[in-house]
Amino acid sequence: MSLVDTKDMFKKALKGKYAIGAFNVNNMELVQAIVAAAAEKKAPVILQISKGAREYANPLYLTKLIEAAVEEHPEVPIVMHLDHGPDFNLCKAAVDGGYTSVMIDASHDKFEDNIAITKKVVDYAHKHGVVVEAELGQLVGSQFDEGESGGKIGNGLYTDPNQAVEFVERTGCDSLAVAIGTSHGAYKFKGEPYLDLERLKEIAKRLKGYPLVLHGASSVIPEYVQMCNKFGGKLPGARGVTEELLSQASKLGICKVNTDTDLRLAMTAALRKHFAEHPEDFDPRKYLAPAREEVKKMVMHKLEVLGNVNRI
Ligand code: G3H
Ligand code: 13P
Ligand code: ZN
């Protein structure tokens, strides 16, 4: 199988009430670990590349790594997706470069401007057979939390269900990232993790059968935070979306769950542990192999949490 887009994947995920794991890739070890995990769990998977990843690795290398993964595992449906495309030009570059899915993120612009730029990307991408994810609402961090007890952010920053319907109708985007209380990074909540699942239900009800996306969805897995801290790291108070909340969201219309921070934590924890226990090592293969293995283990677990196993 060659690269696929998300249409068929999302249709099946919505019907089966599970979510596809979307994982950020920046280097060879991450690509290998994620695709090996997907193959073992018989899971379709989305490999996503941010602007920063393109700048770090050179877009050509990432494309070639993903092509190699497709060749090694023809049985796994793999999407090559642009994560958080900041403008039309980068989305166009991704479409022209063979990505099968792009995200245009104009969520920080005014509603009408978000619609205009999203529509421009949709028109170009659809002409080339590429699907488009857009975002409405803002994934602000815990600095906007109300008090110490929870992750409830100001109402105006969450996705408005009425606006979501209008946005999808007017732009023609293929999937929509919604703001229901998540944020990017390792510090998502000051207090108990909280997602506005009632709002999610309302959006899903009004956009019946339409694919919704959850960004900022890492669980900030406590085991890895502890491992980092134990071996010289400094991540006090890091906290993410619980697996229970992720699993609930996956049954309520979220069919793509974005994970980057958990990959970073798994890899960093394994590296810190390895260097602490083997200070004599200086061969990158010696420390990157266990780090890659830890990422694979984490991704296999994540696919279970999302219900994205035995789906090929
Ligand atoms: O949502 C952002 C992703 O975690 C990508 O992060 O821009 O540092 O590559 P990055
Ligand atoms: P996390 O920082 O929670 O992993 O979110 C990643 C993400 O949303 C990528 O677009
Ligand atoms: Zn994101």
CSV table of C-alpha atoms and ligand atoms in Angstrom, one decimal:
chain,number,residue,atom,x,y,z
A,1,MET,CA,0.0,0.0,0.0
A,2,SER,CA,1.2,3.5,-0.7
A,3,LEU,CA,0.5,6.5,1.5
A,4,VAL,CA,-3.2,7.1,2.1
A,5,ASP,CA,-5.3,10.0,3.2
A,6,THR,CA,-7.6,10.1,6.2
A,7,LYS,CA,-11.0,9.7,4.6
A,8,ASP,CA,-11.5,6.0,4.9
A,9,MET,CA,-9.7,5.9,8.3
A,10,PHE,CA,-11.9,8.5,9.8
A,11,LYS,CA,-15.1,7.0,8.5
A,12,LYS,CA,-14.2,3.7,10.1
A,13,ALA,CA,-13.1,5.3,13.3
A,14,LEU,CA,-16.3,7.3,13.7
A,15,LYS,CA,-18.4,4.2,13.0
A,16,GLY,CA,-16.3,2.0,15.4
A,17,LYS,CA,-16.1,4.8,18.1
A,18,TYR,CA,-12.3,4.8,18.3
A,19,ALA,CA,-9.5,7.3,17.4
A,20,ILE,CA,-6.5,7.1,15.1
A,21,GLY,CA,-3.2,8.0,16.8
A,22,ALA,CA,-1.4,10.9,15.1
A,23,PHE,CA,2.2,11.1,16.1
A,24,ASN,CA,4.8,13.8,15.5
A,25,VAL,CA,8.0,12.7,13.8
A,26,ASN,CA,11.3,14.5,13.7
A,27,ASN,CA,13.9,11.8,13.1
A,28,MET,CA,14.4,8.2,11.9
A,29,GLU,CA,14.1,6.5,15.4
A,30,LEU,CA,10.6,8.1,15.9
A,31,VAL,CA,9.4,7.0,12.5
A,32,GLN,CA,10.6,3.5,13.0
A,33,ALA,CA,9.3,3.2,16.5
A,34,ILE,CA,5.8,4.5,15.6
A,35,VAL,CA,5.4,2.4,12.5
A,36,ALA,CA,6.7,-0.8,14.2
A,37,ALA,CA,4.1,-0.3,17.0
A,38,ALA,CA,1.3,0.3,14.5
A,39,ALA,CA,2.3,-2.8,12.6
A,40,GLU,CA,2.4,-4.9,15.7
A,41,LYS,CA,-1.0,-3.6,16.9
A,42,LYS,CA,-2.5,-3.7,13.4
A,43,ALA,CA,-3.3,0.0,13.6
A,44,PRO,CA,-3.7,2.6,10.8
A,45,VAL,CA,-1.5,5.5,11.8
A,46,ILE,CA,-0.9,9.2,11.0
A,47,LEU,CA,2.7,10.5,10.9
A,48,GLN,CA,2.7,14.2,11.3
A,49,ILE,CA,5.4,16.8,10.5
A,50,SER,CA,5.4,20.3,12.0
A,51,LYS,CA,7.1,23.4,10.6
A,52,GLY,CA,9.7,22.9,13.3
A,53,ALA,CA,10.3,19.3,12.3
A,54,ARG,CA,10.8,20.4,8.7
A,55,GLU,CA,13.3,23.0,9.8
A,56,TYR,CA,15.1,20.5,12.1
A,57,ALA,CA,15.4,17.5,9.8
A,58,ASN,CA,15.0,19.0,6.2
A,59,PRO,CA,11.6,18.1,4.7
A,60,LEU,CA,13.1,15.8,2.1
A,61,TYR,CA,14.6,13.5,4.8
A,62,LEU,CA,11.3,13.2,6.6
A,63,THR,CA,9.5,12.4,3.4
A,64,LYS,CA,12.0,9.8,2.5
A,65,LEU,CA,11.9,8.2,6.0
A,66,ILE,CA,8.1,7.9,5.7
A,67,GLU,CA,8.4,6.4,2.2
A,68,ALA,CA,10.8,3.9,3.7
A,69,ALA,CA,8.3,3.0,6.4
A,70,VAL,CA,5.5,2.6,3.8
A,71,GLU,CA,7.8,0.2,1.9
A,72,GLU,CA,8.8,-1.8,5.0
A,73,HIS,CA,5.2,-2.1,6.2
A,74,PRO,CA,2.9,-2.1,3.2
A,75,GLU,CA,0.2,-3.6,5.3
A,76,VAL,CA,-0.1,-0.5,7.5
A,77,PRO,CA,-2.2,2.4,6.2
A,78,ILE,CA,0.0,5.5,6.8
A,79,VAL,CA,-0.9,9.1,6.4
A,80,MET,CA,1.7,11.8,5.9
A,81,HIS,CA,0.3,14.9,7.5
A,82,LEU,CA,1.4,18.5,7.9
A,83,ASP,CA,0.8,19.5,11.6
A,84,HIS,CA,-0.1,23.2,12.3
A,85,GLY,CA,0.5,24.6,8.9
A,86,PRO,CA,0.9,28.3,9.7
A,87,ASP,CA,0.0,29.8,6.3
A,88,PHE,CA,-1.0,29.0,2.7
A,89,ASN,CA,2.5,28.7,1.4
A,90,LEU,CA,3.6,26.0,3.8
A,91,CYS,CA,0.4,24.0,3.2
A,92,LYS,CA,1.0,24.4,-0.6
A,93,ALA,CA,4.6,23.1,-0.1
A,94,ALA,CA,3.3,20.1,1.7
A,95,VAL,CA,0.7,19.3,-0.9
A,96,ASP,CA,3.3,19.7,-3.6
A,97,GLY,CA,5.7,17.6,-1.7
A,98,GLY,CA,3.5,14.5,-1.6
A,99,TYR,CA,1.7,14.9,1.8
A,100,THR,CA,-1.7,13.2,1.8
A,101,SER,CA,-3.1,15.5,4.5
A,102,VAL,CA,-2.4,19.1,5.7
A,103,MET,CA,-3.5,21.1,8.6
A,104,ILE,CA,-4.0,24.8,8.2
A,105,ASP,CA,-4.0,26.4,11.7
A,106,ALA,CA,-5.4,29.9,11.5
A,107,SER,CA,-7.2,29.5,14.9
A,108,HIS,CA,-5.5,32.6,16.3
A,109,ASP,CA,-7.0,34.8,13.5
A,110,LYS,CA,-10.4,36.3,13.6
A,111,PHE,CA,-13.3,34.0,12.6
A,112,GLU,CA,-13.7,35.5,9.1
A,113,ASP,CA,-10.0,35.5,8.5
A,114,ASN,CA,-9.7,31.8,9.7
A,115,ILE,CA,-12.5,31.0,7.2
A,116,ALA,CA,-10.8,32.8,4.3
A,117,ILE,CA,-7.3,31.3,4.7
A,118,THR,CA,-8.8,27.8,5.4
A,119,LYS,CA,-10.9,28.0,2.3
A,120,LYS,CA,-7.9,29.0,0.2
A,121,VAL,CA,-6.0,26.0,1.5
A,122,VAL,CA,-9.0,23.6,1.0
A,123,ASP,CA,-9.4,24.8,-2.6
A,124,TYR,CA,-5.8,24.1,-3.5
A,125,ALA,CA,-5.4,20.9,-1.5
A,126,HIS,CA,-8.7,19.3,-2.8
A,127,LYS,CA,-7.6,20.1,-6.4
A,128,HIS,CA,-4.6,17.9,-5.7
A,129,GLY,CA,-6.5,15.1,-3.9
A,130,VAL,CA,-5.2,16.1,-0.4
A,131,VAL,CA,-7.5,16.4,2.7
A,132,VAL,CA,-7.4,19.4,5.1
A,133,GLU,CA,-7.7,19.7,8.8
A,134,ALA,CA,-8.5,23.1,10.3
A,135,GLU,CA,-8.8,24.5,13.8
A,136,LEU,CA,-11.4,26.6,15.5
A,137,GLY,CA,-11.1,27.8,19.1
A,138,GLN,CA,-7.8,28.2,21.0
A,139,LEU,CA,-5.7,25.6,22.8
A,140,VAL,CA,-4.4,28.0,25.5
A,141,GLY,CA,-2.2,26.6,28.3
A,142,SER,CA,-2.8,26.3,32.0
A,143,GLN,CA,-1.8,30.0,32.6
A,144,PHE,CA,-5.5,30.7,31.7
A,145,ASP,CA,-6.9,28.2,34.2
A,146,GLU,CA,-9.4,29.4,36.7
A,147,GLY,CA,-8.0,29.0,40.1
A,148,GLU,CA,-6.0,26.0,41.2
A,149,SER,CA,-8.7,23.3,41.0
A,150,GLY,CA,-9.1,22.6,37.3
A,151,GLY,CA,-8.4,23.2,33.7
A,152,LYS,CA,-11.5,25.3,33.0
A,153,ILE,CA,-10.5,28.0,30.6
A,154,GLY,CA,-12.4,31.1,29.5
A,155,ASN,CA,-15.5,30.2,27.5
A,156,GLY,CA,-14.6,32.4,24.6
A,157,LEU,CA,-11.5,30.3,23.9
A,158,TYR,CA,-13.3,27.0,23.6
A,159,THR,CA,-14.9,26.0,20.2
A,160,ASP,CA,-18.4,27.3,19.8
A,161,PRO,CA,-20.7,24.6,18.5
A,162,ASN,CA,-22.7,27.0,16.3
A,163,GLN,CA,-19.6,28.5,14.8
A,164,ALA,CA,-18.2,25.0,14.2
A,165,VAL,CA,-21.1,24.2,11.9
A,166,GLU,CA,-20.8,27.5,10.0
A,167,PHE,CA,-17.0,27.1,9.7
A,168,VAL,CA,-17.2,23.6,8.3
A,169,GLU,CA,-19.9,24.5,5.8
A,170,ARG,CA,-18.2,27.6,4.6
A,171,THR,CA,-14.6,26.2,4.3
A,172,GLY,CA,-15.3,22.6,3.2
A,173,CYS,CA,-12.5,21.4,5.5
A,174,ASP,CA,-12.4,17.6,6.0
A,175,SER,CA,-11.8,17.5,9.7
A,176,LEU,CA,-11.9,20.1,12.6
A,177,ALA,CA,-9.6,20.4,15.6
A,178,VAL,CA,-11.6,21.6,18.6
A,179,ALA,CA,-10.7,23.4,21.8
A,180,ILE,CA,-12.3,21.7,24.8
A,181,GLY,CA,-9.7,22.2,27.5
A,182,THR,CA,-6.5,20.6,26.1
A,183,SER,CA,-3.2,22.5,25.5
A,184,HIS,CA,0.2,21.6,24.0
A,185,GLY,CA,3.2,20.5,26.1
A,186,ALA,CA,3.8,18.9,29.4
A,187,TYR,CA,2.0,21.4,31.7
A,188,LYS,CA,-1.7,21.1,30.8
A,189,PHE,CA,-3.5,21.4,34.1
A,190,LYS,CA,-2.7,23.0,37.4
A,191,GLY,CA,-5.3,20.9,39.2
A,192,GLU,CA,-7.4,17.9,38.2
A,193,PRO,CA,-7.4,17.2,34.4
A,194,TYR,CA,-10.6,18.4,32.9
A,195,LEU,CA,-12.1,18.3,29.4
A,196,ASP,CA,-15.4,19.9,28.4
A,197,LEU,CA,-17.0,16.6,27.1
A,198,GLU,CA,-20.5,18.2,27.1
A,199,ARG,CA,-19.3,20.7,24.6
A,200,LEU,CA,-17.7,17.9,22.6
A,201,LYS,CA,-21.0,16.0,22.6
A,202,GLU,CA,-22.8,19.2,21.4
A,203,ILE,CA,-20.3,19.8,18.6
A,204,ALA,CA,-20.5,16.1,17.5
A,205,LYS,CA,-24.3,16.2,17.6
A,206,ARG,CA,-24.5,19.3,15.3
A,207,LEU,CA,-21.7,18.0,13.0
A,208,LYS,CA,-23.1,14.5,12.9
A,209,GLY,CA,-20.7,11.9,11.4
A,210,TYR,CA,-18.0,14.6,10.9
A,211,PRO,CA,-14.4,13.9,12.0
A,212,LEU,CA,-13.2,15.9,15.0
A,213,VAL,CA,-9.6,16.2,16.1
A,214,LEU,CA,-8.0,16.5,19.6
A,215,HIS,CA,-4.7,18.4,19.8
A,216,GLY,CA,-2.6,18.7,23.0
A,217,ALA,CA,-3.7,15.2,23.9
A,218,SER,CA,-0.6,13.7,25.5
A,219,SER,CA,-1.2,12.1,28.9
A,220,VAL,CA,2.2,13.3,30.1
A,221,ILE,CA,2.6,9.7,31.3
A,222,PRO,CA,3.6,9.9,35.0
A,223,GLU,CA,6.0,6.9,34.7
A,224,TYR,CA,8.1,8.9,32.2
A,225,VAL,CA,8.0,12.1,34.1
A,226,GLN,CA,9.2,10.2,37.2
A,227,MET,CA,11.9,8.5,35.2
A,228,CYS,CA,13.1,11.8,33.8
A,229,ASN,CA,13.2,13.4,37.2
A,230,LYS,CA,14.9,10.4,38.8
A,231,PHE,CA,17.8,10.6,36.3
A,232,GLY,CA,18.6,14.3,36.4
A,233,GLY,CA,15.5,15.8,34.7
A,234,LYS,CA,13.5,18.7,36.0
A,235,LEU,CA,9.8,18.5,35.2
A,236,PRO,CA,8.0,19.5,38.4
A,237,GLY,CA,4.2,19.4,38.2
A,238,ALA,CA,4.0,18.1,34.6
A,239,ARG,CA,0.5,16.8,34.0
A,240,GLY,CA,-1.6,15.8,31.0
A,241,VAL,CA,-4.9,14.4,29.8
A,242,THR,CA,-5.8,11.2,31.6
A,243,GLU,CA,-6.2,8.0,29.6
A,244,GLU,CA,-9.8,7.8,30.9
A,245,LEU,CA,-10.6,11.2,29.3
A,246,LEU,CA,-8.8,10.3,26.1
A,247,SER,CA,-10.8,7.1,25.9
A,248,GLN,CA,-14.1,8.9,26.5
A,249,ALA,CA,-13.3,11.6,23.9
A,250,SER,CA,-12.5,8.8,21.4
A,251,LYS,CA,-16.0,7.5,21.8
A,252,LEU,CA,-17.6,11.0,21.4
A,253,GLY,CA,-16.6,12.0,17.9
A,254,ILE,CA,-12.9,12.6,18.3
A,255,CYS,CA,-11.3,10.4,15.6
A,256,LYS,CA,-7.7,11.8,15.5
A,257,VAL,CA,-5.7,12.2,18.7
A,258,ASN,CA,-2.4,14.1,18.5
A,259,THR,CA,0.6,13.1,20.5
A,260,ASP,CA,4.0,14.6,20.6
A,261,THR,CA,4.9,15.3,24.2
A,262,ASP,CA,4.5,11.7,25.2
A,263,LEU,CA,7.0,10.7,22.5
A,264,ARG,CA,9.4,13.3,23.7
A,265,LEU,CA,9.1,12.1,27.3
A,266,ALA,CA,9.5,8.4,26.5
A,267,MET,CA,12.6,9.1,24.5
A,268,THR,CA,14.1,11.5,27.0
A,269,ALA,CA,13.4,9.2,30.0
A,270,ALA,CA,15.0,6.2,28.3
A,271,LEU,CA,18.0,8.3,27.3
A,272,ARG,CA,18.5,9.7,30.8
A,273,LYS,CA,18.2,6.3,32.3
A,274,HIS,CA,20.7,4.8,29.8
A,275,PHE,CA,23.3,7.5,30.4
A,276,ALA,CA,22.9,7.3,34.2
A,277,GLU,CA,23.4,3.5,34.1
A,278,HIS,CA,26.0,3.4,31.3
A,279,PRO,CA,28.2,6.5,31.6
A,280,GLU,CA,30.8,4.7,29.5
A,281,ASP,CA,28.6,4.6,26.4
A,282,PHE,CA,29.3,6.9,23.5
A,283,ASP,CA,28.1,4.9,20.5
A,284,PRO,CA,24.7,6.5,19.5
A,285,ARG,CA,23.4,3.1,18.5
A,286,LYS,CA,23.8,1.9,22.1
A,287,TYR,CA,21.6,4.7,23.6
A,288,LEU,CA,19.2,5.3,20.6
A,289,ALA,CA,18.2,1.7,20.4
A,290,PRO,CA,16.6,1.5,23.9
A,291,ALA,CA,15.1,5.0,23.4
A,292,ARG,CA,13.5,3.8,20.2
A,293,GLU,CA,12.2,0.7,21.9
A,294,GLU,CA,10.7,2.7,24.8
A,295,VAL,CA,8.9,4.9,22.2
A,296,LYS,CA,7.5,1.8,20.5
A,297,LYS,CA,6.2,0.5,23.8
A,298,MET,CA,4.6,3.8,24.6
A,299,VAL,CA,2.9,4.0,21.2
A,300,MET,CA,1.6,0.4,21.4
A,301,HIS,CA,0.0,1.3,24.8
A,302,LYS,CA,-1.4,4.6,23.4
A,303,LEU,CA,-3.0,2.7,20.5
A,304,GLU,CA,-4.8,0.4,23.0
A,305,VAL,CA,-6.1,3.4,24.9
A,306,LEU,CA,-7.5,4.9,21.7
A,307,GLY,CA,-9.1,1.6,20.7
A,308,ASN,CA,-7.0,1.8,17.6
A,309,VAL,CA,-5.9,-1.9,17.5
A,310,ASN,CA,-6.8,-4.7,15.1
A,311,ARG,CA,-8.2,-2.2,12.7
A,312,ILE,CA,-6.4,-3.2,9.6
B,1,G3H,O1,1.6,21.0,18.4
B,1,G3H,C1,2.8,21.1,18.2
B,1,G3H,C2,3.7,19.9,18.1
B,1,G3H,O2,4.0,19.3,19.4
B,1,G3H,C3,4.9,20.2,17.3
B,1,G3H,O3,5.8,20.8,18.1
B,1,G3H,O4,6.4,22.8,16.7
B,1,G3H,O5,7.9,22.0,18.5
B,1,G3H,O6,7.6,20.7,16.4
B,1,G3H,P1,7.0,21.6,17.4
B,2,13P,P1,0.9,17.3,22.9
B,2,13P,O1,1.9,18.4,23.3
B,2,13P,O2,-0.1,17.1,24.0
B,2,13P,O3,1.6,16.0,22.7
B,2,13P,O4,0.1,17.7,21.6
B,2,13P,C1,0.7,17.4,20.4
B,2,13P,C2,-0.1,18.1,19.3
B,2,13P,O5,-1.2,18.5,19.4
B,2,13P,C3,0.5,18.2,18.0
B,2,13P,O6,-0.2,18.9,17.0
B,3,ZN,ZN,-1.3,20.5,18.0
